[in-house]
Short mmCIF file of C-alpha atoms in Angstrom, two decimals:
data_model
loop_
_atom_site.label_atom_id
_atom_site.label_comp_id
_atom_site.label_asym_id
_atom_site.label_seq_id
_atom_site.Cartn_x
_atom_site.Cartn_y
_atom_site.Cartn_z
CA UNK B 4 -20.60 39.07 7.82
CA UNK B 5 -19.86 40.75 11.21
CA UNK B 6 -16.09 40.80 12.62
CA UNK B 7 -17.12 38.73 15.67
CA UNK B 8 -18.83 36.21 13.14
CA UNK B 9 -15.50 35.92 11.04
CA UNK B 10 -13.60 35.32 14.25
CA UNK B 11 -15.94 32.37 15.27
CA UNK B 12 -15.64 30.83 11.92
CA UNK B 13 -11.60 31.48 12.06
CA UNK B 14 -11.70 29.61 15.65
CA UNK B 15 -13.34 26.72 13.99
CA UNK B 16 -10.99 26.68 11.10
CA UNK B 17 -7.90 26.53 13.62
CA UNK B 18 -9.65 23.83 15.56
CA UNK B 19 -10.11 21.74 12.48
CA UNK B 20 -6.32 21.71 12.17
CA UNK B 21 -6.28 19.16 14.82
CA UNK B 22 -4.72 18.90 18.35
CA UNK B 23 -5.62 20.75 21.53
CA UNK B 24 -5.15 24.73 21.14
CA UNK B 25 -4.50 26.76 24.44
CA UNK B 26 -6.51 29.71 25.06
CA UNK B 27 -3.59 31.90 25.04
CA UNK B 28 -2.58 30.66 21.52
CA UNK B 29 -6.16 31.10 20.05
CA UNK B 30 -6.24 34.56 21.76
CA UNK B 31 -2.99 35.48 19.94
CA UNK B 32 -4.04 34.27 16.79
CA UNK B 33 -7.23 35.84 16.65
CA UNK B 34 -6.33 39.15 18.12
CA UNK B 35 -8.70 39.02 20.87
CA UNK B 36 -8.37 38.51 24.66
CA UNK B 37 -8.91 34.83 26.35
CA UNK B 38 -12.15 35.80 27.70
CA UNK B 39 -13.42 36.37 24.20
CA UNK B 40 -12.02 33.07 22.91
CA UNK B 41 -14.09 31.41 25.57
CA UNK B 42 -17.17 33.20 24.30
CA UNK B 43 -16.46 32.23 20.85
CA UNK B 44 -16.12 28.58 21.93
CA UNK B 45 -19.49 28.91 23.54
CA UNK B 46 -20.98 30.40 20.18
CA UNK B 47 -19.58 27.03 18.28
CA UNK B 48 -21.22 24.95 20.91
CA UNK B 49 -24.53 26.74 20.45
CA UNK B 50 -24.30 25.87 16.60
CA UNK B 51 -23.68 22.17 17.35
CA UNK B 52 -20.01 22.09 16.90
CA UNK B 53 -18.61 19.58 19.67
CA UNK B 54 -15.77 21.90 21.17
CA UNK B 55 -14.13 20.22 24.02
CA UNK B 56 -12.56 22.07 26.76
CA UNK B 57 -9.53 20.65 28.49
CA UNK B 58 -8.45 21.83 31.94
CA UNK B 59 -4.95 21.78 33.42
CA UNK B 60 -1.48 22.95 32.54
CA UNK B 61 -1.78 21.85 28.83
CA UNK B 62 -5.49 22.54 28.50
CA UNK B 63 -7.42 24.37 25.93
CA UNK B 64 -9.91 23.73 23.35
CA UNK B 65 -10.21 20.95 20.60
CA UNK B 66 -12.90 19.27 18.30
CA UNK B 67 -14.26 16.05 19.69
CA UNK B 68 -12.84 13.17 17.83
CA UNK B 69 -15.08 11.78 14.97
CA UNK B 70 -16.48 15.39 14.12
CA UNK B 71 -17.51 15.51 10.58
CA UNK B 72 -16.41 18.90 9.10
CA UNK B 73 -18.97 20.92 7.27
CA UNK B 74 -17.76 21.22 3.50
CA UNK B 75 -18.41 24.94 3.72
CA UNK B 76 -15.55 25.37 6.18
CA UNK B 77 -12.87 24.46 3.70
CA UNK B 78 -11.19 27.48 2.17
CA UNK B 79 -11.73 28.03 -1.69
CA UNK B 80 -8.25 26.45 -2.51
CA UNK B 81 -8.94 23.46 -0.14
CA UNK B 82 -12.22 22.91 -1.67
CA UNK B 83 -10.76 23.21 -5.21
CA UNK B 84 -8.03 20.78 -4.26
CA UNK B 85 -10.41 18.15 -3.03
CA UNK B 86 -12.78 18.48 -6.19
CA UNK B 87 -9.85 18.22 -8.69
CA UNK B 88 -8.63 15.13 -6.50
CA UNK B 89 -11.87 13.29 -6.71
CA UNK B 90 -12.35 14.01 -10.60
CA UNK B 91 -8.79 13.13 -11.61
CA UNK B 92 -8.82 10.01 -9.30
CA UNK B 93 -12.04 8.75 -11.30
CA UNK B 94 -9.82 8.75 -14.52
CA UNK B 95 -6.29 8.12 -13.55
CA UNK B 96 -6.09 6.80 -9.89
CA UNK B 97 -6.66 3.47 -8.18
CA UNK B 98 -10.35 3.80 -7.78
CA UNK B 99 -11.74 2.28 -4.40
CA UNK B 100 -15.25 3.72 -4.17
CA UNK B 101 -18.11 3.57 -6.52
CA UNK B 102 -18.53 6.25 -9.09
CA UNK B 103 -21.85 7.34 -7.52
CA UNK B 104 -20.07 7.95 -4.21
CA UNK B 105 -17.52 10.13 -5.87
CA UNK B 106 -20.00 12.07 -7.90
CA UNK B 107 -22.19 12.63 -5.04
CA UNK B 108 -19.25 13.85 -2.93
CA UNK B 109 -18.18 16.12 -5.54
CA UNK B 110 -21.80 17.53 -6.01
CA UNK B 111 -21.97 18.24 -2.37
CA UNK B 112 -18.75 20.31 -2.49
CA UNK B 113 -19.93 22.07 -5.54
CA UNK B 114 -23.15 23.20 -4.16
CA UNK B 115 -21.26 24.98 -1.38
CA UNK B 116 -18.60 26.70 -3.45
CA UNK B 117 -18.73 30.62 -3.81
CA UNK B 118 -20.16 31.48 -7.29
CA UNK B 119 -17.33 32.80 -8.68
CA UNK B 120 -15.21 29.94 -7.93
CA UNK B 121 -17.86 27.53 -9.04
CA UNK B 122 -17.88 29.26 -12.47
CA UNK B 123 -14.24 28.96 -12.75
CA UNK B 124 -14.45 25.29 -11.90
CA UNK B 125 -17.24 24.67 -14.48
CA UNK B 126 -14.78 26.23 -17.01
CA UNK B 127 -12.27 23.79 -16.30
CA UNK B 128 -14.46 20.76 -16.34
CA UNK B 129 -16.01 21.88 -19.65
CA UNK B 130 -12.65 22.37 -21.27
CA UNK B 131 -10.39 19.47 -19.84
CA UNK B 132 -10.29 15.98 -21.05
CA UNK B 133 -8.47 12.90 -20.20
CA UNK B 134 -6.66 10.41 -22.33
CA UNK B 135 -7.50 7.50 -20.04
CA UNK B 136 -11.16 5.96 -20.02
CA UNK B 137 -12.91 6.35 -16.36
CA UNK B 138 -12.48 3.08 -14.30
CA UNK B 139 -15.21 1.89 -12.12
CA UNK B 140 -15.14 0.08 -8.78
CA UNK B 141 -17.76 -0.90 -6.24
CA UNK B 142 -18.07 -0.38 -2.62
CA UNK B 143 -16.78 -4.01 -2.31
CA UNK B 144 -13.31 -2.95 -3.15
CA UNK B 145 -13.18 -0.14 -0.83
CA UNK B 146 -14.05 -2.46 1.85
CA UNK B 147 -11.39 -5.03 0.90
CA UNK B 148 -8.85 -2.30 0.75
CA UNK B 149 -9.91 -1.13 4.35
CA UNK B 150 -10.05 -4.58 5.74
CA UNK B 151 -6.92 -5.71 4.31
CA UNK B 152 -5.09 -2.50 5.60
CA UNK B 153 -6.21 -3.20 9.16
CA UNK B 154 -5.03 -6.84 8.94
CA UNK B 155 -1.74 -5.61 7.53
CA UNK B 156 -1.07 -3.03 10.24
CA UNK B 157 -2.39 -5.52 12.96
CA UNK B 158 -0.35 -8.48 11.48
CA UNK B 159 -3.43 -10.74 11.37
CA UNK B 160 -3.65 -13.52 8.90
CA UNK B 161 -6.52 -13.70 6.44
CA UNK B 162 -8.05 -16.03 4.19
CA UNK B 163 -8.17 -14.82 0.62
CA UNK B 164 -10.39 -15.85 -2.15
CA UNK B 165 -8.85 -15.06 -5.62
CA UNK B 166 -9.80 -15.27 -9.34
CA UNK B 167 -6.81 -15.27 -11.82
CA UNK B 168 -7.26 -13.50 -15.21
CA UNK B 169 -8.18 -16.77 -16.80
CA UNK B 170 -11.10 -16.95 -14.47
CA UNK B 171 -9.84 -19.88 -12.27
CA UNK B 172 -10.45 -19.45 -8.38
CA UNK B 173 -8.38 -20.20 -5.46
CA UNK B 174 -8.46 -19.78 -1.73
CA UNK B 175 -5.52 -19.66 0.62
CA UNK B 176 -4.27 -18.24 3.86
CA UNK B 177 -1.67 -15.37 3.63
CA UNK B 178 -0.12 -12.77 5.73
CA UNK B 179 -0.60 -9.46 4.42
CA UNK B 180 2.61 -7.31 4.39
CA UNK B 181 1.30 -3.98 2.65
CA UNK B 182 -0.73 -2.52 -0.09
CA UNK B 183 0.75 -0.61 -3.01
CA UNK B 184 -1.02 1.55 -5.60
CA UNK B 185 0.78 1.24 -8.97
CA UNK B 186 -0.66 1.88 -12.34
CA UNK B 187 -4.14 2.74 -11.40
CA UNK B 188 -4.67 -0.27 -9.36
CA UNK B 189 -4.26 -1.48 -5.88
CA UNK B 190 -1.84 -4.68 -4.98
CA UNK B 191 -1.64 -6.80 -1.95
CA UNK B 192 1.90 -8.06 -0.86
CA UNK B 193 1.31 -11.06 1.34
CA UNK B 194 3.33 -14.04 2.33
CA UNK B 195 1.85 -17.37 1.49
CA UNK B 196 3.16 -20.01 3.75
CA UNK B 197 1.64 -22.82 1.93
CA UNK B 198 3.88 -22.10 -1.15
CA UNK B 199 7.11 -22.73 0.91
CA UNK B 200 10.34 -20.47 0.95
CA UNK B 201 10.51 -17.25 -0.76
CA UNK B 202 12.02 -17.13 -4.26
CA UNK B 203 14.28 -14.88 -6.12
CA UNK B 204 11.88 -12.61 -8.05
CA UNK B 205 14.20 -12.71 -11.03
CA UNK B 206 13.21 -16.44 -11.34
CA UNK B 207 9.72 -15.59 -11.89
CA UNK B 208 7.61 -15.52 -8.77
CA UNK B 209 3.85 -15.86 -9.22
CA UNK B 210 2.23 -12.49 -9.68
CA UNK B 211 -0.72 -10.95 -10.91
CA UNK B 212 -0.87 -9.02 -14.35
CA UNK B 213 -1.15 -5.19 -14.10
CA UNK B 214 -0.85 -4.34 -17.87
CA UNK B 215 -2.59 -5.47 -21.04
CA UNK B 216 -0.12 -7.77 -22.73
CA UNK B 217 -0.84 -6.13 -26.13
CA UNK B 218 0.72 -2.84 -24.76
CA UNK B 219 4.10 -4.29 -24.04
CA UNK B 220 5.50 -6.30 -21.24
CA UNK B 221 3.17 -8.35 -19.08
CA UNK B 222 2.84 -10.00 -15.98
CA UNK B 223 1.43 -13.27 -14.68
CA UNK B 224 -1.28 -14.56 -12.45
CA UNK B 225 -0.41 -14.72 -8.55
CA UNK B 226 -1.78 -18.14 -7.67
CA UNK B 227 -1.78 -21.71 -8.99
CA UNK B 228 -5.52 -22.52 -8.81
CA UNK B 229 -4.58 -26.12 -9.66
CA UNK B 230 -3.47 -26.46 -6.26
CA UNK B 231 -6.76 -26.28 -4.86
CA UNK B 232 -7.61 -24.42 -1.61
CA UNK B 233 -4.40 -23.65 0.30
CA UNK B 234 -3.81 -22.92 3.86
CA UNK B 235 -0.85 -22.65 6.29
CA UNK B 236 0.06 -26.29 7.11
CA UNK B 237 2.92 -25.30 9.41
CA UNK B 238 1.19 -23.49 11.99
CA UNK B 239 -2.18 -22.76 13.60
CA UNK B 240 -2.95 -19.14 13.36
CA UNK B 241 -4.87 -19.31 16.69
CA UNK B 242 -1.68 -20.30 18.43
CA UNK B 243 -0.28 -16.93 18.43
CA UNK B 244 2.53 -15.16 16.52
CA UNK B 245 3.94 -17.39 13.75
CA UNK B 246 6.92 -16.76 11.46
CA UNK B 247 9.21 -18.58 9.04
CA UNK B 248 10.05 -18.81 5.46
CA UNK B 249 7.40 -18.04 2.99
CA UNK B 250 6.98 -17.02 -0.64
CA UNK B 251 5.96 -13.42 -0.94
CA UNK B 252 3.13 -13.08 -3.62
CA UNK B 253 1.45 -10.21 -5.29
CA UNK B 254 -2.48 -9.97 -5.74
CA UNK B 255 -4.39 -7.48 -7.51
CA UNK B 256 -6.98 -6.03 -5.33
CA UNK B 257 -9.85 -6.19 -8.04
CA UNK B 258 -9.54 -9.81 -8.31
CA UNK B 259 -9.81 -10.60 -4.67
CA UNK B 260 -13.26 -12.18 -4.29
CA UNK B 261 -13.38 -12.46 -0.43
CA UNK B 262 -11.47 -11.81 2.65
CA UNK B 263 -11.71 -13.01 6.24
CA UNK B 264 -9.57 -12.05 9.09
CA UNK B 265 -8.55 -15.24 10.90
CA UNK B 266 -7.37 -15.24 14.50
CA UNK B 267 -3.70 -15.13 15.65
CA UNK B 268 -0.75 -13.08 14.43
CA UNK B 269 2.42 -13.27 12.23
CA UNK B 270 5.83 -11.31 12.19
CA UNK B 271 6.60 -9.53 9.18
CA UNK B 272 10.24 -9.37 7.92
CA UNK B 273 12.17 -6.48 9.27
CA UNK B 274 12.68 -3.65 6.63
CA UNK B 275 10.22 -5.35 4.22
CA UNK B 276 9.48 -2.92 1.39
CA UNK B 277 6.18 -3.56 -0.21
CA UNK B 278 6.70 -1.28 -3.23
CA UNK B 279 9.93 -2.99 -4.29
CA UNK B 280 8.24 -6.21 -3.73
CA UNK B 281 5.64 -5.35 -6.17
CA UNK B 282 7.70 -3.84 -8.80
CA UNK B 283 10.29 -6.62 -8.66
CA UNK B 284 7.44 -9.01 -8.95
CA UNK B 285 5.72 -7.60 -11.97
CA UNK B 286 8.96 -7.07 -13.74
CA UNK B 287 10.01 -10.67 -13.04
CA UNK B 288 6.81 -12.41 -13.86
CA UNK B 289 7.12 -15.58 -15.88
CA UNK B 290 5.63 -15.06 -19.37
CA UNK B 291 6.58 -16.56 -22.80
CA UNK B 292 9.90 -14.99 -23.04
CA UNK B 293 12.73 -14.29 -20.63
CA UNK B 294 14.86 -11.64 -21.90
CA UNK B 295 18.45 -10.74 -20.64
CA UNK B 296 20.30 -8.00 -22.58
CA UNK B 297 23.76 -6.32 -21.49
CA UNK B 298 23.82 -2.51 -22.03
CA UNK B 299 26.84 -0.41 -22.27
CA UNK B 300 25.34 2.32 -20.09
CA UNK B 301 24.67 3.62 -16.60
CA UNK B 302 21.55 2.22 -14.73
CA UNK B 303 20.04 5.68 -14.62
CA UNK B 304 20.13 5.91 -18.43
CA UNK B 305 18.38 2.47 -19.06
CA UNK B 306 15.94 3.27 -16.32
CA UNK B 307 14.53 6.24 -18.21
CA UNK B 308 13.46 3.86 -20.93
CA UNK B 309 12.51 0.85 -18.80
CA UNK B 310 10.77 2.04 -15.60
CA UNK B 311 10.47 -0.24 -12.41
CA UNK B 312 7.67 -2.77 -12.99
CA UNK B 313 8.97 -3.60 -16.49
CA UNK B 314 12.41 -4.68 -16.09
CA UNK B 315 14.85 -5.38 -13.26
CA UNK B 316 18.19 -3.77 -13.73
CA UNK B 317 21.65 -4.83 -12.19
CA UNK B 318 25.02 -3.00 -12.51
CA UNK B 319 27.61 -5.07 -14.05
CA UNK B 320 31.63 -4.78 -13.56
CA UNK B 321 32.98 -1.94 -15.74
CA UNK B 322 34.59 -3.15 -19.11
CA UNK B 323 37.06 -1.02 -21.03
CA UNK B 324 36.49 1.62 -18.71
CA UNK B 325 32.84 1.73 -19.33
CA UNK B 326 29.47 1.02 -17.23
CA UNK B 327 27.42 -1.87 -18.13
CA UNK B 328 23.86 -2.64 -17.10
CA UNK B 329 22.32 -5.95 -17.07
CA UNK B 330 18.48 -5.90 -18.09
CA UNK B 331 16.25 -8.62 -17.17
CA UNK B 332 12.46 -8.92 -18.21
CA UNK B 333 9.76 -11.17 -19.22
CA UNK B 334 7.23 -10.56 -21.93
CA UNK B 335 4.57 -12.41 -23.75
CA UNK B 336 5.65 -10.75 -26.96
CA UNK B 337 9.04 -9.62 -28.29
CA UNK B 338 8.11 -7.29 -30.96
CA UNK B 339 8.17 -4.04 -28.76
CA UNK B 340 11.78 -4.58 -27.38
CA UNK B 341 13.84 -3.82 -30.41
CA UNK B 342 12.36 -0.34 -30.46
CA UNK B 343 13.26 0.29 -26.84
CA UNK B 344 16.74 -1.07 -27.48
CA UNK B 345 17.20 1.36 -30.37
CA UNK B 346 15.88 4.23 -28.34
CA UNK B 347 18.56 3.35 -25.64
CA UNK B 348 21.34 4.47 -28.40
CA UNK B 349 23.92 2.61 -26.54
CA UNK B 350 25.86 -0.71 -27.55
CA UNK B 351 24.25 -3.84 -26.30
CA UNK B 352 24.52 -7.55 -26.15
CA UNK B 353 21.70 -9.85 -26.47
CA UNK B 354 22.15 -12.72 -24.14
CA UNK B 355 18.80 -14.49 -24.58
CA UNK B 356 16.52 -15.31 -26.40
CA UNK B 357 18.11 -15.85 -29.74
CA UNK B 358 14.95 -14.91 -31.65
CA UNK B 359 15.29 -11.38 -30.30
CA UNK B 360 18.53 -10.82 -32.25
CA UNK B 361 16.59 -11.67 -35.39
CA UNK B 362 13.93 -8.99 -34.74
CA UNK B 363 16.44 -6.42 -33.75
CA UNK B 364 18.32 -7.12 -37.12
CA UNK B 365 15.07 -6.91 -38.97
CA UNK B 366 14.11 -3.53 -37.37
CA UNK B 367 17.62 -2.31 -38.32
CA UNK B 368 17.26 -3.37 -41.88
CA UNK B 369 13.83 -1.69 -42.20
CA UNK B 370 15.14 1.62 -40.79
CA UNK B 371 18.06 1.57 -43.09
CA UNK B 372 15.69 0.99 -45.96
CA UNK B 373 13.26 3.93 -44.88
CA UNK B 374 16.38 6.21 -44.42
CA UNK B 375 17.94 5.57 -47.70
CA UNK B 376 14.83 5.31 -49.92
CA UNK B 377 14.23 8.26 -52.15
CA UNK B 378 11.15 10.43 -51.91
CA UNK B 379 8.57 10.07 -54.52
CA UNK B 380 8.44 12.48 -57.51
CA UNK B 381 5.66 15.18 -57.19
CA UNK B 382 2.99 15.05 -59.71
CA UNK B 383 3.23 17.12 -62.61
CA UNK B 384 1.16 20.32 -62.40
CA UNK B 385 -2.16 20.14 -64.36
CA UNK B 386 -1.93 22.62 -67.24
CA UNK B 387 -5.59 22.77 -67.91
#
């Protein structure tokens, strides 16, 4: 590749960084004079690259908005980062596109990789594996994600169709506040005006399950289908901005069956944190058991064993010069909790439920029996 061709490609790479670049700046970065920069820009135009020339004091060159970058213009490191991101996202990330789309995008990039880099990537793909099975998602989920994101940004109410984990469907009008990726899934936080004033998450707001209950703590469905179709009875969205008390709910994106943007707008609460809302909702979802335990430890120690989304932690007034933390969570089963309390290795007091005390005592008895049991005698050697 000639030096001039290399510099033309270098010019394209600079322009792909976005914004308008002055001729003087480009000349300095490429090590040529300004006349040569203009000639290089002309070469790009001949190749079909939409380079725009802007006149004036702050003028220069830029790429036309919407220009699709050829994959071959990525550096080796950039192409590898994109490919690995696609491959890992299919296994561990919140999927929002079909598997076919991800695979075709990866295939296009792999075709233009230099041979040496392509061989190294193939070696990685042949020797690496994932503990989690690949998730699948259709284009519908990607369309919902983009549509809800626009509605949240523009503060537009939406008519939302939803199916809970029991297969029951509902439809309601909600005010979308934000989208959150958590645990390999996308969640929508939205106000539901039909549900009335917002409630304390610790009291068990209606949320949607993000985990398999058999794996530990679980969450609950986000809607009450028995209530039937719900709309906002307090205001007509077409009448303009609306505001007022409303319960904030959490919806799992893959269970949204339909979305339609409505006319009008709403006002979101100031300083609303969608991430905190999702984690608090998942941790405080109503299930079979409500657990409250006081632990003689600082909050950061407890949090290492009970991450956000599993439990809500609150500092308590110190007693006897020691810090105490209140742990609140809800779970479908209690059998996994004694092991977590043992792992804390700190004194604790079980406030509720009483049956948890029995499970903890039973675990302690079993551990004592295991620790004090004599090892079985080794079999005598065979003399024959």
